[in-house]
Structures are given as structure tokens and as C-alpha cells.
Amino acid sequence: MATLFHTLMTRMGQRLLQQYRYPDDQEWRWSLGYCQGDGCACVGTLDNAALQRLLPVLAERQSLNIETQLALLASMLSPVTVSLTLSRRGGRATHAGCIQIEILDFPDAEEALYQTLYHALRQDLDTLCAVAERQGYQLLDATVPPFDSDVLFERRTRHFALRAVAETHDDGQALAEDPTLWDETLALLLEHGARLLTLRLELVCLTTGDCLAQDWQSEVVITANQPVRQWFDREVLRELMHAARHAIEQKRLAYQAIRSAA
């Protein structure tokens, strides 16, 4: 099963490809561990029709003059295909520089035009992958806690503590048949600094250190500076209290049985 982060990255990558006018069926690869050589790269094929759709915006982004644009269009009257593959000469590195660009069936007599198209694609992919990397790290920070147990809040009485702890949780949802269902969530995470977390809610006895009750909430959206009362489900608190009372009663009965046996 895909992780939640993987699902969000996949949809984010689709949206970027659409925004940059690339076919959105290109496959994204990423390695985001804040290490040298980490980044994002897309692989796939641009057929002749896709290249013709891409060319006007590519020319605008890479400042190709109208004469060059028209010459490139003319060269695509016969089918030209671009293959994007991931070169592994750099070991496990995954970034735009690892993308191997092959322009197939380009007219042999147009070497200068070939080089122009190649460098325009290279620069465009560098930009696209840099944006994907930046947004990927945003999603990573928004969905994965910085620590093994990231305590979001704690409320204490004399004997008990209620905690909400963010956890790394591998279970996620596959990209839905309608992937746009994730767009609102992506907007919150990328544009408004929200977090999307799995929470472990626990009620702990401070006297013994025992966890009396716990429960999990998945895909909890917490916006920046949002008060706890707006994202904490108080119904879960009632369920925790009920479970804690049951646990305490069971322990009382167990101790009572030990005393009777003695």
C-alpha cells in the first residue's frame, strides 16, 4: 500500500506536470533525505503530439525567439520523440541532473536546432524538478514528525496526563479515481503551512506511568497556529475516559483477587 506521503507526492507531481504542460503520465522518482544527490526527477516519453503542445510554453519559458520556435515546429512535421530516463552513473542520486534526454528521429541536418531543443528541455526540466523537490520537502515536513514522538499537546491533572503525539504512520490511501480530491489538502499543506498527521492519543497515569487508554486518529489536518480545540476531537476524549475507567476497574479487581488469595 502506498504511504500517505507517496500519494501526496504523486498527485503533486501530476499537478506540476500539468502546470508546465508536460504529459501528466510521466513517472516521478524522488529521494528526499536532506542528503547530497537527493532530489526529484521525472521519467517517461514525450511523443510528437506532446512535444507540439509543449513547444509554445517551452519557448516562452526558455526565451526562444519566434524564428526558432517555427523552425522547431517544422522539424516536428515528421514524428519526433523525446525519451526521459534516469541515469544511474551517479550511483543512487535522484535529481534533474540524472535525467538522460534522448531526442529520437530528429532531422540529421538540423544539428544546431537539435542542440537548441536539447538545452531548452534540460533547463526546463531543471526548473521543474527543483520545484518538485522544494514542494516534496514541504510535504515531508508536513506529514512526517521531526521526532519519533512529537508531542503536540499535553494536559495534566494531579494523577493523569492526556497527550496527543504525532507518529510516523505508513498506511495511506492510494490515489483515488478522481485525484483532484487531494488538491484541497495539497493547497493547505503547500500554501498555508498546514500539517497532515497521524495522532496517537493517550491517557497516562502519572503515578505508575501506565498507559490506561490510547487511540489513533489518521489524516488530521492542523493549520498553522490553529488552537487545539479546533482539531482535537472531544468525542475521542470521552472514549479514552471510558476505556481508562474500564482499565482501572480491571486492575482493581485483579488486585482484589490477589488480596483474597493471600
CSV table of N, CA and C in Angstrom, one decimal, residues 10 18 21 24 31 42 78 81 101 105 115 152 202-203 225 242:
chain,number,residue,atom,x,y,z
A,10,THR,N,2.7,11.9,-5.5
A,10,THR,CA,2.2,11.5,-6.8
A,10,THR,C,1.3,12.6,-7.4
A,18,GLN,N,1.1,19.1,-15.3
A,18,GLN,CA,0.0,19.8,-16.0
A,18,GLN,C,0.3,21.3,-16.1
A,21,ARG,N,2.8,21.9,-18.7
A,21,ARG,CA,2.3,21.4,-19.9
A,21,ARG,C,3.1,20.2,-20.4
A,24,ASP,N,0.9,14.3,-18.1
A,24,ASP,CA,0.9,14.0,-16.6
A,24,ASP,C,1.1,12.5,-16.3
A,31,SER,N,14.1,11.1,-4.0
A,31,SER,CA,14.9,10.7,-2.8
A,31,SER,C,15.1,12.0,-2.0
A,42,CYS,N,11.8,13.2,-13.2
A,42,CYS,CA,10.6,12.6,-13.8
A,42,CYS,C,11.2,11.8,-15.1
A,78,SER,N,7.7,15.5,-39.2
A,78,SER,CA,7.9,14.1,-39.1
A,78,SER,C,8.0,13.7,-37.6
A,81,THR,N,10.3,12.1,-31.1
A,81,THR,CA,10.0,11.6,-29.7
A,81,THR,C,11.2,11.9,-28.8
A,101,ILE,N,18.3,12.7,-21.5
A,101,ILE,CA,17.3,13.2,-22.5
A,101,ILE,C,17.8,12.6,-23.9
A,105,ASP,N,14.7,10.6,-33.7
A,105,ASP,CA,14.2,10.8,-35.1
A,105,ASP,C,14.2,12.3,-35.4
A,115,GLN,N,20.4,20.9,-30.8
A,115,GLN,CA,21.1,21.4,-29.5
A,115,GLN,C,20.2,22.4,-28.8
A,152,LEU,N,2.2,17.0,20.6
A,152,LEU,CA,1.6,18.2,20.1
A,152,LEU,C,0.9,19.0,21.2
A,202,GLU,N,-3.3,9.4,24.1
A,202,GLU,CA,-3.1,8.5,25.2
A,202,GLU,C,-3.4,9.2,26.5
A,203,LEU,N,-3.9,8.4,27.4
A,203,LEU,CA,-4.2,8.8,28.8
A,203,LEU,C,-3.3,8.0,29.7
A,225,ASN,N,-0.9,27.7,13.6
A,225,ASN,CA,-1.4,28.4,14.7
A,225,ASN,C,-2.8,28.1,15.1
A,242,HIS,N,-13.7,6.5,29.0
A,242,HIS,CA,-14.4,5.3,29.3
A,242,HIS,C,-13.5,4.1,29.3
